Amino acid sequence: MQSSESRKIPDGRPPHFDLIAGNVCLDFVNTLDDRHTKPKELLERYDDLVRFGEDAGLLGVEQAARLIKRTSQDPGRARESLRRARDLREAIHDIFWALINERPVPDTPLARLNADVQKASEHLRLVPNNGGFEWHFDALDNFDSLLWRIAGSAADLLVSDQLPFVRACSSKDCEWFFLDTSKNHHRRWCDMKRCGNRAKVRRFYARKKTA
Ligand SMILES: [Zn+2]
């Protein structure tokens, strides 16, 4: 896992988001902080979404700057796109939350994700690269282009063999999502510093009390 301190954004600024999940779509779910206790929206403005895209490596510096510029020119459409992004986020959350809790995946969020995956595929192009080919998205100045990438990340994870390793943090106040790529797949916390140590301290005092 990359620690947030060691990461640097190409333009040199420190990252805005705590990306601990090891997967773009799961980090995206975590942009509604403390979801089940005291929800805190980390995507308040379209600019926040752009910053997430930059932090997550979905956008380059120039692309991010162009999108931010377009936001000031067309704030209404940027707001609409932000609303769609949050809807997509909640759909991705609901799908993985059902899977984590071994419940059937509800139809509505799956239909929502499928709609975004279909939209994304309309913008996919094969581009030659080093004698081979790569998938690229066109229309990267489109406000929704970040949504295509995030929907694609969720779809890729759902069909991958990594799916059983999607977890929610064991702290009930937190429940951030992450992909458990640890060797024994026993990772419990989103981050040792954020939740693991807090839990250790609580256990320590609980033991002292009973002793
Ligand atoms: Zn946590």
PDB file of N, CA and C in Angstrom, residues 88-100 103-106 108-114 154 158 163 177:
ATOM      1  N   LEU A  88     -23.423   7.804  -9.035  1.00  0.00           N
ATOM      2  CA  LEU A  88     -22.616   6.639  -9.409  1.00  0.00           C
ATOM      3  C   LEU A  88     -21.886   6.096  -8.188  1.00  0.00           C
ATOM      4  N   ARG A  89     -21.351   7.013  -7.384  1.00  0.00           N
ATOM      5  CA  ARG A  89     -20.635   6.587  -6.175  1.00  0.00           C
ATOM      6  C   ARG A  89     -21.541   5.765  -5.257  1.00  0.00           C
ATOM      7  N   GLU A  90     -22.765   6.250  -5.061  1.00  0.00           N
ATOM      8  CA  GLU A  90     -23.675   5.531  -4.166  1.00  0.00           C
ATOM      9  C   GLU A  90     -24.063   4.176  -4.755  1.00  0.00           C
ATOM     10  N   ALA A  91     -24.191   4.113  -6.087  1.00  0.00           N
ATOM     11  CA  ALA A  91     -24.493   2.830  -6.733  1.00  0.00           C
ATOM     12  C   ALA A  91     -23.348   1.846  -6.504  1.00  0.00           C
ATOM     13  N   ILE A  92     -22.105   2.334  -6.701  1.00  0.00           N
ATOM     14  CA  ILE A  92     -20.943   1.459  -6.503  1.00  0.00           C
ATOM     15  C   ILE A  92     -20.898   1.008  -5.044  1.00  0.00           C
ATOM     16  N   HIS A  93     -21.166   1.942  -4.135  1.00  0.00           N
ATOM     17  CA  HIS A  93     -21.191   1.575  -2.713  1.00  0.00           C
ATOM     18  C   HIS A  93     -22.212   0.468  -2.457  1.00  0.00           C
ATOM     19  N   ASP A  94     -23.423   0.655  -2.950  1.00  0.00           N
ATOM     20  CA  ASP A  94     -24.506  -0.292  -2.645  1.00  0.00           C
ATOM     21  C   ASP A  94     -24.188  -1.697  -3.181  1.00  0.00           C
ATOM     22  N   ILE A  95     -23.564  -1.741  -4.358  1.00  0.00           N
ATOM     23  CA  ILE A  95     -23.210  -3.040  -4.945  1.00  0.00           C
ATOM     24  C   ILE A  95     -22.177  -3.757  -4.064  1.00  0.00           C
ATOM     25  N   PHE A  96     -21.097  -3.043  -3.726  1.00  0.00           N
ATOM     26  CA  PHE A  96     -20.035  -3.698  -2.953  1.00  0.00           C
ATOM     27  C   PHE A  96     -20.456  -3.947  -1.502  1.00  0.00           C
ATOM     28  N   TRP A  97     -21.286  -3.071  -0.980  1.00  0.00           N
ATOM     29  CA  TRP A  97     -21.767  -3.263   0.395  1.00  0.00           C
ATOM     30  C   TRP A  97     -22.584  -4.549   0.475  1.00  0.00           C
ATOM     31  N   ALA A  98     -23.417  -4.793  -0.532  1.00  0.00           N
ATOM     32  CA  ALA A  98     -24.196  -6.037  -0.576  1.00  0.00           C
ATOM     33  C   ALA A  98     -23.260  -7.243  -0.658  1.00  0.00           C
ATOM     34  N   LEU A  99     -22.232  -7.138  -1.522  1.00  0.00           N
ATOM     35  CA  LEU A  99     -21.300  -8.261  -1.685  1.00  0.00           C
ATOM     36  C   LEU A  99     -20.527  -8.528  -0.394  1.00  0.00           C
ATOM     37  N   ILE A 100     -20.059  -7.458   0.266  1.00  0.00           N
ATOM     38  CA  ILE A 100     -19.304  -7.615   1.515  1.00  0.00           C
ATOM     39  C   ILE A 100     -20.172  -8.298   2.566  1.00  0.00           C
ATOM     40  N   ARG A 103     -25.061 -10.383   0.717  1.00  0.00           N
ATOM     41  CA  ARG A 103     -26.471 -10.234   0.377  1.00  0.00           C
ATOM     42  C   ARG A 103     -26.594 -10.093  -1.132  1.00  0.00           C
ATOM     43  N   PRO A 104     -27.802 -10.380  -1.680  1.00  0.00           N
ATOM     44  CA  PRO A 104     -27.962 -10.211  -3.129  1.00  0.00           C
ATOM     45  C   PRO A 104     -27.769  -8.745  -3.530  1.00  0.00           C
ATOM     46  N   VAL A 105     -27.145  -8.537  -4.675  1.00  0.00           N
ATOM     47  CA  VAL A 105     -26.914  -7.168  -5.150  1.00  0.00           C
ATOM     48  C   VAL A 105     -28.243  -6.601  -5.661  1.00  0.00           C
ATOM     49  N   PRO A 106     -28.662  -5.454  -5.142  1.00  0.00           N
ATOM     50  CA  PRO A 106     -29.936  -4.879  -5.587  1.00  0.00           C
ATOM     51  C   PRO A 106     -29.884  -4.429  -7.054  1.00  0.00           C
ATOM     52  N   THR A 108     -31.317  -1.787  -8.698  1.00  0.00           N
ATOM     53  CA  THR A 108     -31.227  -0.373  -9.084  1.00  0.00           C
ATOM     54  C   THR A 108     -29.778   0.107  -9.209  1.00  0.00           C
ATOM     55  N   PRO A 109     -28.927  -0.111  -8.190  1.00  0.00           N
ATOM     56  CA  PRO A 109     -27.549   0.346  -8.363  1.00  0.00           C
ATOM     57  C   PRO A 109     -26.809  -0.369  -9.495  1.00  0.00           C
ATOM     58  N   LEU A 110     -27.134  -1.636  -9.702  1.00  0.00           N
ATOM     59  CA  LEU A 110     -26.466  -2.361 -10.789  1.00  0.00           C
ATOM     60  C   LEU A 110     -26.871  -1.777 -12.146  1.00  0.00           C
ATOM     61  N   ALA A 111     -28.161  -1.437 -12.286  1.00  0.00           N
ATOM     62  CA  ALA A 111     -28.630  -0.816 -13.533  1.00  0.00           C
ATOM     63  C   ALA A 111     -27.936   0.526 -13.735  1.00  0.00           C
ATOM     64  N   ARG A 112     -27.764   1.254 -12.651  1.00  0.00           N
ATOM     65  CA  ARG A 112     -27.116   2.561 -12.706  1.00  0.00           C
ATOM     66  C   ARG A 112     -25.659   2.418 -13.184  1.00  0.00           C
ATOM     67  N   LEU A 113     -24.943   1.462 -12.583  1.00  0.00           N
ATOM     68  CA  LEU A 113     -23.558   1.236 -12.985  1.00  0.00           C
ATOM     69  C   LEU A 113     -23.497   0.783 -14.445  1.00  0.00           C
ATOM     70  N   ASN A 114     -24.406  -0.123 -14.832  1.00  0.00           N
ATOM     71  CA  ASN A 114     -24.419  -0.594 -16.213  1.00  0.00           C
ATOM     72  C   ASN A 114     -24.630   0.551 -17.199  1.00  0.00           C
ATOM     73  N   ALA A 154     -14.945   0.125 -11.550  1.00  0.00           N
ATOM     74  CA  ALA A 154     -15.879  -0.735 -10.803  1.00  0.00           C
ATOM     75  C   ALA A 154     -16.204  -2.000 -11.594  1.00  0.00           C
ATOM     76  N   LEU A 158     -15.430  -5.869 -10.529  1.00  0.00           N
ATOM     77  CA  LEU A 158     -16.531  -6.833 -10.361  1.00  0.00           C
ATOM     78  C   LEU A 158     -16.289  -8.134 -11.141  1.00  0.00           C
ATOM     79  N   LEU A 163     -12.338  -9.759  -6.571  1.00  0.00           N
ATOM     80  CA  LEU A 163     -13.627  -9.405  -5.964  1.00  0.00           C
ATOM     81  C   LEU A 163     -13.796  -9.910  -4.522  1.00  0.00           C
ATOM     82  N   PHE A 177     -13.987   1.506   2.278  1.00  0.00           N
ATOM     83  CA  PHE A 177     -13.734   0.315   1.466  1.00  0.00           C
ATOM     84  C   PHE A 177     -12.256   0.237   1.079  1.00  0.00           C
TER      85      PHE A 177
END
